[in-house]
PDB file of N, CA and C in Angstrom:
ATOM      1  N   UNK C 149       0.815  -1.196   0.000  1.00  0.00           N
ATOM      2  CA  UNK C 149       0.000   0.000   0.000  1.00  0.00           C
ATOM      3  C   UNK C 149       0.856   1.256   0.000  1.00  0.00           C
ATOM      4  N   UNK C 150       2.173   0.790   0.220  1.00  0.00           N
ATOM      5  CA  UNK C 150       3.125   2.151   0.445  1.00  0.00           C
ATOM      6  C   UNK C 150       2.892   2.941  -0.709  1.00  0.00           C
ATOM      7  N   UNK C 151       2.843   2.518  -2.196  1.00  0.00           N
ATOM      8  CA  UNK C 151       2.775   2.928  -3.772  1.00  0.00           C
ATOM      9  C   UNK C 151       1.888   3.945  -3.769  1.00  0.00           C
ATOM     10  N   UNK C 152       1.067   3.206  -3.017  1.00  0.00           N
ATOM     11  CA  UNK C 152      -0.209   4.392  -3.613  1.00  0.00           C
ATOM     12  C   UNK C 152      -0.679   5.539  -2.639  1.00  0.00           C
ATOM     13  N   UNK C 153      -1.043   6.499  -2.780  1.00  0.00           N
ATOM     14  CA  UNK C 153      -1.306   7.750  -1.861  1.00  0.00           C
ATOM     15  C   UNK C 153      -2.298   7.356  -0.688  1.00  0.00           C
ATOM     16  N   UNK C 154      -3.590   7.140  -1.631  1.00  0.00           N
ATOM     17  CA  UNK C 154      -4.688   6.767  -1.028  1.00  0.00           C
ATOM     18  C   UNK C 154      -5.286   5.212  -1.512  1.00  0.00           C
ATOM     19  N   UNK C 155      -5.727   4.514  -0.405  1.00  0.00           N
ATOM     20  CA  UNK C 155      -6.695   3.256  -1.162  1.00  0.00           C
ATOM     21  C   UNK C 155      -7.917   3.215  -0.291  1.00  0.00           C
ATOM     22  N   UNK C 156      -8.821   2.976  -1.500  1.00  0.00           N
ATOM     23  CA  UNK C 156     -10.487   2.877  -1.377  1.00  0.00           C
ATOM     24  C   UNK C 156     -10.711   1.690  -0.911  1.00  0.00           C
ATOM     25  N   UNK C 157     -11.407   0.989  -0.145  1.00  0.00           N
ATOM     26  CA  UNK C 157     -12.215  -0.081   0.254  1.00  0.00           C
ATOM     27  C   UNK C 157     -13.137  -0.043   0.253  1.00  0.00           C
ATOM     28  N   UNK C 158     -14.113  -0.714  -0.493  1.00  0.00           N
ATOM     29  CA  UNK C 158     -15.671  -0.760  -0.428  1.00  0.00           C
ATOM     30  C   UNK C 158     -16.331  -1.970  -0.415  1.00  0.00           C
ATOM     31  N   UNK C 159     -16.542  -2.411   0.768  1.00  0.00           N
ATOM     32  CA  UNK C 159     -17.072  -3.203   1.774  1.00  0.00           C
ATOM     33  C   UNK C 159     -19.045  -3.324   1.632  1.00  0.00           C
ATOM     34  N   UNK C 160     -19.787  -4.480   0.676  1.00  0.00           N
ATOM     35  CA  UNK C 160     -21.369  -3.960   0.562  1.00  0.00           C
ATOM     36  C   UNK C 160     -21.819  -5.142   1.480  1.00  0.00           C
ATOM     37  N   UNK C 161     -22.745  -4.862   1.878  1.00  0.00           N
ATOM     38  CA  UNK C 161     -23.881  -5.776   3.250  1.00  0.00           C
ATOM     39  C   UNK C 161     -22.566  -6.557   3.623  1.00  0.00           C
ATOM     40  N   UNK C 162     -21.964  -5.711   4.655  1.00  0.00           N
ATOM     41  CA  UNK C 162     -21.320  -6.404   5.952  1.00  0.00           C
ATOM     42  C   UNK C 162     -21.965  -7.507   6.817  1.00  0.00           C
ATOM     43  N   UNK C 163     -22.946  -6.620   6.781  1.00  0.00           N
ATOM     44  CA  UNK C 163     -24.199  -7.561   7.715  1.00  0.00           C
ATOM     45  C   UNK C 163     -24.237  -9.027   7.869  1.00  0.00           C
ATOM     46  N   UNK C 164     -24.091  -9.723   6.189  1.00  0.00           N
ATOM     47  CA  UNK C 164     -24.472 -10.187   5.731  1.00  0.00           C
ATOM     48  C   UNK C 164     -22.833 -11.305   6.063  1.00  0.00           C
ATOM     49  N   UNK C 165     -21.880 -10.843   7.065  1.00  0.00           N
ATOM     50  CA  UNK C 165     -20.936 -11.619   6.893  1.00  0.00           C
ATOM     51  C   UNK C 165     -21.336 -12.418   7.989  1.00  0.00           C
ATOM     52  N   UNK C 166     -21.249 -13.699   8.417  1.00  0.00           N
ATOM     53  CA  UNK C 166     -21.599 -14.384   9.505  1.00  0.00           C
ATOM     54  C   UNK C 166     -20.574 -13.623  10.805  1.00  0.00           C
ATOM     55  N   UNK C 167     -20.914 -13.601  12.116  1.00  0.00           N
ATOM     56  CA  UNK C 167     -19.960 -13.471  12.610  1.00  0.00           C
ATOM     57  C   UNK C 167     -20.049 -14.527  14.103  1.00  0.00           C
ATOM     58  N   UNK C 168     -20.119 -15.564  13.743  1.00  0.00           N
ATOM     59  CA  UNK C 168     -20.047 -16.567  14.829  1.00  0.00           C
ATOM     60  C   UNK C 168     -18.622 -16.532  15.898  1.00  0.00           C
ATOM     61  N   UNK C 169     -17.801 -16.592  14.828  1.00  0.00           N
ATOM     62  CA  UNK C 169     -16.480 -16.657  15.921  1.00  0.00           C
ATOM     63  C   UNK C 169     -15.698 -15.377  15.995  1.00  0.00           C
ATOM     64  N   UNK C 170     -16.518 -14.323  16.046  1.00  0.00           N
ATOM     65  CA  UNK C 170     -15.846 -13.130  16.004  1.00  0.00           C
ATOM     66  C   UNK C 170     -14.981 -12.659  14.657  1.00  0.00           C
ATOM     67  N   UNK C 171     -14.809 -13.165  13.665  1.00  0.00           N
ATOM     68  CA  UNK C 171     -14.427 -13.088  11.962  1.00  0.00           C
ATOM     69  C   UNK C 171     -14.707 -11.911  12.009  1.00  0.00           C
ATOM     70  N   UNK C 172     -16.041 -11.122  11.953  1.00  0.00           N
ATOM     71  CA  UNK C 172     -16.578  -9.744  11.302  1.00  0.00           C
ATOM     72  C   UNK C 172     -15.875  -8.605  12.227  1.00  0.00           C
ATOM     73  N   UNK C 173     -15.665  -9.471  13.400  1.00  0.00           N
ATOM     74  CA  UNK C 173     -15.229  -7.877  14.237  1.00  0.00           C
ATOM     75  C   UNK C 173     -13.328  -7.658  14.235  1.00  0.00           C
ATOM     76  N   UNK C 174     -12.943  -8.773  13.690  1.00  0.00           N
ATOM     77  CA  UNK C 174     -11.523  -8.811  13.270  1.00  0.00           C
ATOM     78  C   UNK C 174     -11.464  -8.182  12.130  1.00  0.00           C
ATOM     79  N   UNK C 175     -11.812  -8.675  11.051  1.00  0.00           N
ATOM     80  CA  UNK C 175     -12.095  -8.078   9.866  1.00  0.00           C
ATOM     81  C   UNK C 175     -11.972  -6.672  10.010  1.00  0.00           C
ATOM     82  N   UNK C 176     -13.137  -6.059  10.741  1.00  0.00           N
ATOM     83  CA  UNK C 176     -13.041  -4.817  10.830  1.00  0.00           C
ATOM     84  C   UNK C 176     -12.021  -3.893  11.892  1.00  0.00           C
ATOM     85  N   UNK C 177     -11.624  -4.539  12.669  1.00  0.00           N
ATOM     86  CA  UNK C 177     -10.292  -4.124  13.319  1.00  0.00           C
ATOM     87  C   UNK C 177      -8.979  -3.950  12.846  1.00  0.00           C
ATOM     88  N   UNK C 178      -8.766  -5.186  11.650  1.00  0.00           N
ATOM     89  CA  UNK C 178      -7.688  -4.951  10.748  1.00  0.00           C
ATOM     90  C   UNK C 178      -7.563  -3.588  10.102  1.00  0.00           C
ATOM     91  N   UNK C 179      -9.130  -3.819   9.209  1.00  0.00           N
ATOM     92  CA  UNK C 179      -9.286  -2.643   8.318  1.00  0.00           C
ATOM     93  C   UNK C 179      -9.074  -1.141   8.998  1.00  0.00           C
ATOM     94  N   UNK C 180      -9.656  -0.957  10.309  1.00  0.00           N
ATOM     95  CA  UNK C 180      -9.747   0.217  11.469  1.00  0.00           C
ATOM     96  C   UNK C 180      -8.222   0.609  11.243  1.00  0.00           C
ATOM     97  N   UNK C 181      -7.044  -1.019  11.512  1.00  0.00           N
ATOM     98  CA  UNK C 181      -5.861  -0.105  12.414  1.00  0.00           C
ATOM     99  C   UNK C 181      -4.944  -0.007  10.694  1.00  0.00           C
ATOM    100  N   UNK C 182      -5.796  -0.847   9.665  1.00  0.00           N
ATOM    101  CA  UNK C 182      -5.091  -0.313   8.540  1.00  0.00           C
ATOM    102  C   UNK C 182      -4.903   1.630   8.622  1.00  0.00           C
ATOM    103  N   UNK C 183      -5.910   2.297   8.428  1.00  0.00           N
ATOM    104  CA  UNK C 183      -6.584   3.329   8.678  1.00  0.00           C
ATOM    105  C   UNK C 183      -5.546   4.248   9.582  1.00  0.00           C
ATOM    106  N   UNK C 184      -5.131   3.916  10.215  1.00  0.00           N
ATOM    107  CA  UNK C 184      -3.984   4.506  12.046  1.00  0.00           C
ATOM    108  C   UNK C 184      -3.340   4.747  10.836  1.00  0.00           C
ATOM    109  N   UNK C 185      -2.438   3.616  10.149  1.00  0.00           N
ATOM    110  CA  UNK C 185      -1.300   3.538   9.047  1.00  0.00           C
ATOM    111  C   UNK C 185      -1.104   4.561   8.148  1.00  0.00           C
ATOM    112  N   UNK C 186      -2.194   4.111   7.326  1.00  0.00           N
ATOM    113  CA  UNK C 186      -1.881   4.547   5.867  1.00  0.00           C
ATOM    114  C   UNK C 186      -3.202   5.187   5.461  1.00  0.00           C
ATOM    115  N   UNK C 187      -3.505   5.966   4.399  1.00  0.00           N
ATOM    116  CA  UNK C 187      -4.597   6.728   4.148  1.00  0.00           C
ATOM    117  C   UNK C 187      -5.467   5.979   3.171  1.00  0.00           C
ATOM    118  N   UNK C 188      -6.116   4.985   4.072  1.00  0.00           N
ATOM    119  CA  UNK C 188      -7.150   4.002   4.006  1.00  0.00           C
ATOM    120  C   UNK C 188      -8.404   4.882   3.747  1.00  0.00           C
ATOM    121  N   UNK C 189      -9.501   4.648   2.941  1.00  0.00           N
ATOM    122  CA  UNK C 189     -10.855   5.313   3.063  1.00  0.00           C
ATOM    123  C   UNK C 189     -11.618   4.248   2.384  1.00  0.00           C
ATOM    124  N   UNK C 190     -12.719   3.758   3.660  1.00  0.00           N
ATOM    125  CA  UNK C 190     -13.497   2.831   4.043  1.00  0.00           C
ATOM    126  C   UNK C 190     -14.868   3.266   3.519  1.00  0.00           C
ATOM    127  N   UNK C 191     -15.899   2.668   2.852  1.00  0.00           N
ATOM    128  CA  UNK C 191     -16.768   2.939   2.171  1.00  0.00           C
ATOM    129  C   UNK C 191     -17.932   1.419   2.697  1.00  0.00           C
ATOM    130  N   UNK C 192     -18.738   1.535   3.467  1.00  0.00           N
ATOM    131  CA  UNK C 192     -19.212  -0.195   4.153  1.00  0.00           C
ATOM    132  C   UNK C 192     -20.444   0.125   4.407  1.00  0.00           C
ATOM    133  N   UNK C 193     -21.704  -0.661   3.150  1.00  0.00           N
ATOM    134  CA  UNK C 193     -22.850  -0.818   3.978  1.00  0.00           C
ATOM    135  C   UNK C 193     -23.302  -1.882   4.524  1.00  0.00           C
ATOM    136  N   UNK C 194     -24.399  -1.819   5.227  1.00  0.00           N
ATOM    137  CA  UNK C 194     -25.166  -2.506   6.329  1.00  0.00           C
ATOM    138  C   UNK C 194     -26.655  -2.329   6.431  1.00  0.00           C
ATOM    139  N   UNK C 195     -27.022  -3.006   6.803  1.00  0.00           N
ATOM    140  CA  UNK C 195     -28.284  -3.072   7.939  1.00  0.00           C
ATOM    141  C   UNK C 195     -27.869  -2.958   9.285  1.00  0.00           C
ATOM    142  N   UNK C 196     -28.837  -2.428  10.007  1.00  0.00           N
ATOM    143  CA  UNK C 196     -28.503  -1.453  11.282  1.00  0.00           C
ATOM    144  C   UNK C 196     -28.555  -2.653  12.482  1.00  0.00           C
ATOM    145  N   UNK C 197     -27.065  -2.690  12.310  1.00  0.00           N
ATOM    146  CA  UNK C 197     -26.372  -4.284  13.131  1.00  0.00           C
ATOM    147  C   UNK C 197     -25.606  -3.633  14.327  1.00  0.00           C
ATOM    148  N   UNK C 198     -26.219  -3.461  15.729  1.00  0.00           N
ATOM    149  CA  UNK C 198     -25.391  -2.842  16.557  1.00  0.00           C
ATOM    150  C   UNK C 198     -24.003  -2.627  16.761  1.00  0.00           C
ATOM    151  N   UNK C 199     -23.570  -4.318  16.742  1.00  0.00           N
ATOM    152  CA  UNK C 199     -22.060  -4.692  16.867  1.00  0.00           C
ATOM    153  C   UNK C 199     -21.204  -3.898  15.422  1.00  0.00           C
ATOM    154  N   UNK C 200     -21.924  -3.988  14.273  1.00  0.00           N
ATOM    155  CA  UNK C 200     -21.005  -3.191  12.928  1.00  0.00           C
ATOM    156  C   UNK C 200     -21.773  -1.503  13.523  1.00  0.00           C
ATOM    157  N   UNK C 201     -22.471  -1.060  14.310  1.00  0.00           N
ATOM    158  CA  UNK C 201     -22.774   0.217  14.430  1.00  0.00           C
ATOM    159  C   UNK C 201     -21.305   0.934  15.280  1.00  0.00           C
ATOM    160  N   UNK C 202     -21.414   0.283  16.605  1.00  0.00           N
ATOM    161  CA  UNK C 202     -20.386  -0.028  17.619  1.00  0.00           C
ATOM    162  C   UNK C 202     -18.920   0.486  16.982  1.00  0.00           C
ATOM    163  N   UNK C 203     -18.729  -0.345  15.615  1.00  0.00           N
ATOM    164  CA  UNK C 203     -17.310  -0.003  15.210  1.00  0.00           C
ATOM    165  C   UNK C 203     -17.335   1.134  14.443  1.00  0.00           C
ATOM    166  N   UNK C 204     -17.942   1.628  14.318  1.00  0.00           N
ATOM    167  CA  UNK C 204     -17.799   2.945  13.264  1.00  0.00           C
ATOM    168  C   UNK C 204     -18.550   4.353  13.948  1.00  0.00           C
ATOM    169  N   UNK C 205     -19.002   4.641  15.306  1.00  0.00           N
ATOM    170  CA  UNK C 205     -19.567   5.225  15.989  1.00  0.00           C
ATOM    171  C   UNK C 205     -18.653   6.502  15.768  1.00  0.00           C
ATOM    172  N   UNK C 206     -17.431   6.912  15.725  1.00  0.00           N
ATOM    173  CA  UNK C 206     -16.709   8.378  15.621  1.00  0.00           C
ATOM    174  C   UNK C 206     -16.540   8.283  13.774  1.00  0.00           C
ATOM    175  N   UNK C 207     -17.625   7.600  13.157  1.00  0.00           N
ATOM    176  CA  UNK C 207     -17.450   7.428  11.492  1.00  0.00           C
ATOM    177  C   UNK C 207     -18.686   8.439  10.872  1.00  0.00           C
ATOM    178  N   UNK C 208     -18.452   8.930   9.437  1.00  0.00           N
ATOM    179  CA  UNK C 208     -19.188   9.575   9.088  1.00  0.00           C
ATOM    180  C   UNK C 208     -20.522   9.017   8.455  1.00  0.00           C
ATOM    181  N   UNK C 209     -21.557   8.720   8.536  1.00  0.00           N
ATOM    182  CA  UNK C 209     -22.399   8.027   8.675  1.00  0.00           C
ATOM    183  C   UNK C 209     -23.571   8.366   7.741  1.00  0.00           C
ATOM    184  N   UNK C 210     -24.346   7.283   6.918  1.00  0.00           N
ATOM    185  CA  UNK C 210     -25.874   7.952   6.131  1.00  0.00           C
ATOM    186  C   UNK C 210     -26.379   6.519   6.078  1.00  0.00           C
ATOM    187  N   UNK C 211     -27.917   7.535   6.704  1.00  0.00           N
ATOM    188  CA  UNK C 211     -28.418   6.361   6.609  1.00  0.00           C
ATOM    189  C   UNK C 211     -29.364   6.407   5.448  1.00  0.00           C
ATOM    190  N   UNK C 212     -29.730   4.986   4.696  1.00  0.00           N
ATOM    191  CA  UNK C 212     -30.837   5.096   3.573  1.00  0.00           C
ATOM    192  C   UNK C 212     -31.356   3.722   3.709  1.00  0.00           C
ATOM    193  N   UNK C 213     -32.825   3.939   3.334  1.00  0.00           N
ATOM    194  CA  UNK C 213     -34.188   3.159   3.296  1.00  0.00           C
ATOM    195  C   UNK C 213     -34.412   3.033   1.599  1.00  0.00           C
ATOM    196  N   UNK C 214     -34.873   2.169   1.455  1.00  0.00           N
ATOM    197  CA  UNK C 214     -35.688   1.821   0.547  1.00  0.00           C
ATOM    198  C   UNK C 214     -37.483   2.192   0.702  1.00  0.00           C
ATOM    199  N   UNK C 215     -37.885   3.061  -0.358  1.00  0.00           N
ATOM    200  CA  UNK C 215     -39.017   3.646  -0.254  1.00  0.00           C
ATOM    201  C   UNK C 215     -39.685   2.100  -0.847  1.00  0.00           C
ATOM    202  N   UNK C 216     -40.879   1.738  -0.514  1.00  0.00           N
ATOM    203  CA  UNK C 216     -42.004   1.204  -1.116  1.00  0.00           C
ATOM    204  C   UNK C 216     -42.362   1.054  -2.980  1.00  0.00           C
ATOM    205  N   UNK C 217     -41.913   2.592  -2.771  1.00  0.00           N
ATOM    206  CA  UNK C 217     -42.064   2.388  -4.806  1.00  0.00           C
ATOM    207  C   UNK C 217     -40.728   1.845  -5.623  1.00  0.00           C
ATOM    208  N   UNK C 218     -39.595   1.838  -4.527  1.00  0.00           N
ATOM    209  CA  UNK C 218     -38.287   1.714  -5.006  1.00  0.00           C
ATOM    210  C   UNK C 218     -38.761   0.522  -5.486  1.00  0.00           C
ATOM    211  N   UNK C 219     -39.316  -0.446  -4.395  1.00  0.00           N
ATOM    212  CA  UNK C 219     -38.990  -1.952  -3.905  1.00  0.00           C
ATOM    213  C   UNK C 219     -40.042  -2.634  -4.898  1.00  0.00           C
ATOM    214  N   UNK C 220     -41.136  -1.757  -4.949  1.00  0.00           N
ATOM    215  CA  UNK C 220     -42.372  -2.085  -6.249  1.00  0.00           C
ATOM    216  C   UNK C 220     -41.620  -2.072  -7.745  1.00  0.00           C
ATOM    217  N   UNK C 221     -41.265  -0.917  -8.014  1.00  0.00           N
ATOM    218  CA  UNK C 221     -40.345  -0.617  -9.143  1.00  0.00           C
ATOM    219  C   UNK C 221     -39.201  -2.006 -10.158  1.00  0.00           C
ATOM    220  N   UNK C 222     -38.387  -2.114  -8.494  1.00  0.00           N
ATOM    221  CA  UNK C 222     -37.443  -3.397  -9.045  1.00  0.00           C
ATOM    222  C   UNK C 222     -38.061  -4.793  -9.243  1.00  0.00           C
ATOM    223  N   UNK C 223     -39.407  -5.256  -8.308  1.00  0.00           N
ATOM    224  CA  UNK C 223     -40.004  -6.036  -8.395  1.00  0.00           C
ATOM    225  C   UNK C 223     -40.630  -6.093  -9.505  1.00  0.00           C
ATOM    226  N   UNK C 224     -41.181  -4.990 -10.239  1.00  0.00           N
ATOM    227  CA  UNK C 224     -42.033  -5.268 -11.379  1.00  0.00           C
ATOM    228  C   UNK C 224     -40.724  -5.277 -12.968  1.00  0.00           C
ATOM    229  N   UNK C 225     -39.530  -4.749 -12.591  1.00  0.00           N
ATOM    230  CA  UNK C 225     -38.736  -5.177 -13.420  1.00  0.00           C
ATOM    231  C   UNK C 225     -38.054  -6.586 -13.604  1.00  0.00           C
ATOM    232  N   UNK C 226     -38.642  -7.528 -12.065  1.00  0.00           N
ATOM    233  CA  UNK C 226     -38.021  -9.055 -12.346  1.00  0.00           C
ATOM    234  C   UNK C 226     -38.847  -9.657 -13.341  1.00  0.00           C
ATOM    235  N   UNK C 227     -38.183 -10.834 -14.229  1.00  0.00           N
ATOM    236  CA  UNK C 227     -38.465 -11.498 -15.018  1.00  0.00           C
ATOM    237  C   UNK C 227     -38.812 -12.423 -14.856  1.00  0.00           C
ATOM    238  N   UNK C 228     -40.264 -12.333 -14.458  1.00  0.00           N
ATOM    239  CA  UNK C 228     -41.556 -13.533 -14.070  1.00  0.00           C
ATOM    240  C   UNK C 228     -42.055 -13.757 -15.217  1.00  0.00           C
ATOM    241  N   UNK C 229     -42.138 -13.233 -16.383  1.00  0.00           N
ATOM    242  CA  UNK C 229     -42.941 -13.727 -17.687  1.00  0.00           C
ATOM    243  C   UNK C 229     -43.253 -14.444 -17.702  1.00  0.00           C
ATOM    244  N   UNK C 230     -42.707 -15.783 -17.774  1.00  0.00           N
ATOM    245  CA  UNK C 230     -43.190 -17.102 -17.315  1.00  0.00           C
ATOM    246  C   UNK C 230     -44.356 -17.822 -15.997  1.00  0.00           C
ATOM    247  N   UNK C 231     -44.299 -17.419 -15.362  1.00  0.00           N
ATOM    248  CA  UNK C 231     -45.388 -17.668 -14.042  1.00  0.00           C
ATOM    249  C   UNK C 231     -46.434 -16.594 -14.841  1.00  0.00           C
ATOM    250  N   UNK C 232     -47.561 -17.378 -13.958  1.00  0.00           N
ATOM    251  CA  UNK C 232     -49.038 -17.207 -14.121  1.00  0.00           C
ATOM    252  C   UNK C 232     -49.095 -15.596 -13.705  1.00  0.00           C
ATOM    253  N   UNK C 233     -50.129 -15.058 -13.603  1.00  0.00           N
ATOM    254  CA  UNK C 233     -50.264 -13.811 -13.575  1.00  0.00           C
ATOM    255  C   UNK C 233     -50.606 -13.765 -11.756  1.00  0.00           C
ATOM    256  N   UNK C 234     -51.113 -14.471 -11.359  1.00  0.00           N
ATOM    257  CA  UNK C 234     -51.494 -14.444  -9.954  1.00  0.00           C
ATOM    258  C   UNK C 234     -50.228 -14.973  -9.231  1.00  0.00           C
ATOM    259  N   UNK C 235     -49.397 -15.724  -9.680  1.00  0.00           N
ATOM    260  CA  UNK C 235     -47.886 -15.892  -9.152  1.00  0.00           C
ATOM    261  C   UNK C 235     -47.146 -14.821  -9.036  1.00  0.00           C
ATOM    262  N   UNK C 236     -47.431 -14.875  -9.963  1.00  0.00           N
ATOM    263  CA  UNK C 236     -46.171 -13.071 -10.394  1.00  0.00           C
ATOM    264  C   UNK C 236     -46.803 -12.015  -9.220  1.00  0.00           C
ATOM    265  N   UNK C 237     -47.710 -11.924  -8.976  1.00  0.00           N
ATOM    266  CA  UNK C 237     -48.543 -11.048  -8.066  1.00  0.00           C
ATOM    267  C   UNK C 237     -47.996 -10.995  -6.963  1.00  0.00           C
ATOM    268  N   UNK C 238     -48.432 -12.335  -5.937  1.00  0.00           N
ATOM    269  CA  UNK C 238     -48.205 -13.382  -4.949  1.00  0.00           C
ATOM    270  C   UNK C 238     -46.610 -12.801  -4.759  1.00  0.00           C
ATOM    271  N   UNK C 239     -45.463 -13.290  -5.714  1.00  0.00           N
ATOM    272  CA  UNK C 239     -44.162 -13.169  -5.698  1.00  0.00           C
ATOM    273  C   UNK C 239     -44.008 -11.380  -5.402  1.00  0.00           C
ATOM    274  N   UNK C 240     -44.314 -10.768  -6.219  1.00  0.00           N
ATOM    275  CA  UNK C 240     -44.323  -9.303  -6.038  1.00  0.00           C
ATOM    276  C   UNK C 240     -44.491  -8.770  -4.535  1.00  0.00           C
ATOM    277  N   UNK C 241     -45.943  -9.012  -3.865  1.00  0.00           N
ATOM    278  CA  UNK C 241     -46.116  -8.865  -2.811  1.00  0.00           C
ATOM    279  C   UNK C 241     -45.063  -9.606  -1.581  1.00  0.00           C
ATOM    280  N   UNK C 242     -44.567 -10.583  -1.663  1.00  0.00           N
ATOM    281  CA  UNK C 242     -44.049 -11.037  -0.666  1.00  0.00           C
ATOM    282  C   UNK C 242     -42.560 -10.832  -0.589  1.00  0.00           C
ATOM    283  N   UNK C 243     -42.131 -10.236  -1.702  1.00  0.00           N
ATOM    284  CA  UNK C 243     -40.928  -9.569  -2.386  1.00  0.00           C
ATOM    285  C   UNK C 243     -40.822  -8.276  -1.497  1.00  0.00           C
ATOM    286  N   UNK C 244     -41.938  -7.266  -1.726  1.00  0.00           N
ATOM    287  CA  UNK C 244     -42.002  -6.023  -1.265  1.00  0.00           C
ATOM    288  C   UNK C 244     -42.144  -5.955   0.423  1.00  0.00           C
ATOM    289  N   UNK C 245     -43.153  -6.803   0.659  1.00  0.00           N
ATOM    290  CA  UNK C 245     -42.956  -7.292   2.551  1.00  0.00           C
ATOM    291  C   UNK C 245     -41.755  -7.458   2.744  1.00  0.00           C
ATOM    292  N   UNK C 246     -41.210  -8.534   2.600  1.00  0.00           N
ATOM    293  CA  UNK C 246     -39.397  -9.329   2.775  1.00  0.00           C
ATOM    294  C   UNK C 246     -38.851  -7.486   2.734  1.00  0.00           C
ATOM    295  N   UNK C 247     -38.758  -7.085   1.774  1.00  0.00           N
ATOM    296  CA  UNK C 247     -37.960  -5.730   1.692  1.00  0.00           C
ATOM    297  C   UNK C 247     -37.899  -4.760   2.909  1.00  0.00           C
ATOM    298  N   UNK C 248     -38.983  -4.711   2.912  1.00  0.00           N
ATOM    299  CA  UNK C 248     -39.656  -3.812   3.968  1.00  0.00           C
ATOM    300  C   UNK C 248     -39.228  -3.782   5.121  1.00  0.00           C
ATOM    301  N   UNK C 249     -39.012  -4.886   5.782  1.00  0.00           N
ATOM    302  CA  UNK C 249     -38.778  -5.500   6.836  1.00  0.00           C
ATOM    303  C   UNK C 249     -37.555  -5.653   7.031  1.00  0.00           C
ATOM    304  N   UNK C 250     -36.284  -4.766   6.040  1.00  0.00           N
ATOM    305  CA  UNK C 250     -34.837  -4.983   6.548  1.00  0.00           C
ATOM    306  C   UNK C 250     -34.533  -3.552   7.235  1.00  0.00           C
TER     307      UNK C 250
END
């Protein structure tokens, strides 16, 4: 990393890393004391996971939602053509709940 001035890291649904044996909070401790070092800039989303909140608490922070029409929008762009019209429906709706609910 000495070469380069600055390096980007971009880290998407952390969340999403298991962290049974403590893995996610190492992970992110490495990356943290990379940061002390060298002119690291960390870019990491999530779902609002206390323990990944915890590590980034003096971090610059945004939060974003998915609106309802977003989640309608991408749903009606999946490629159900195939399923029945009341499937495709069914799938849509339980698509947009599931969403909702992260």
């Amino acid at each position: 990393m000495m070469s380069f001035w600055t390096v980007y890291v971009v880290i998407d649904a952390l969340d999403e890393c298991a962290d049974r044996d403590g893995t996610r909070g190492q992970f992110l401790g490495k990356l943290l004391d990379l940061q002390q070092e060298f002119d690291v800039r960390l870019m990491v989303t999530s779902r609002d996971n206390p323990d990944i909140v915890s590590q980034f608490k003096y971090s610059l922070t945004l939060e974003i939602q998915a609106s309802p029409a977003d989640v309608k929008r991408y749903t009606g762009s999946l490629n159900l053509c195939n399923a029945t019209r009341s499937y495709r429906e069914k799938w849509k709706i339980r698509l947009v709940r599931q969403w909702m609910a992260c």
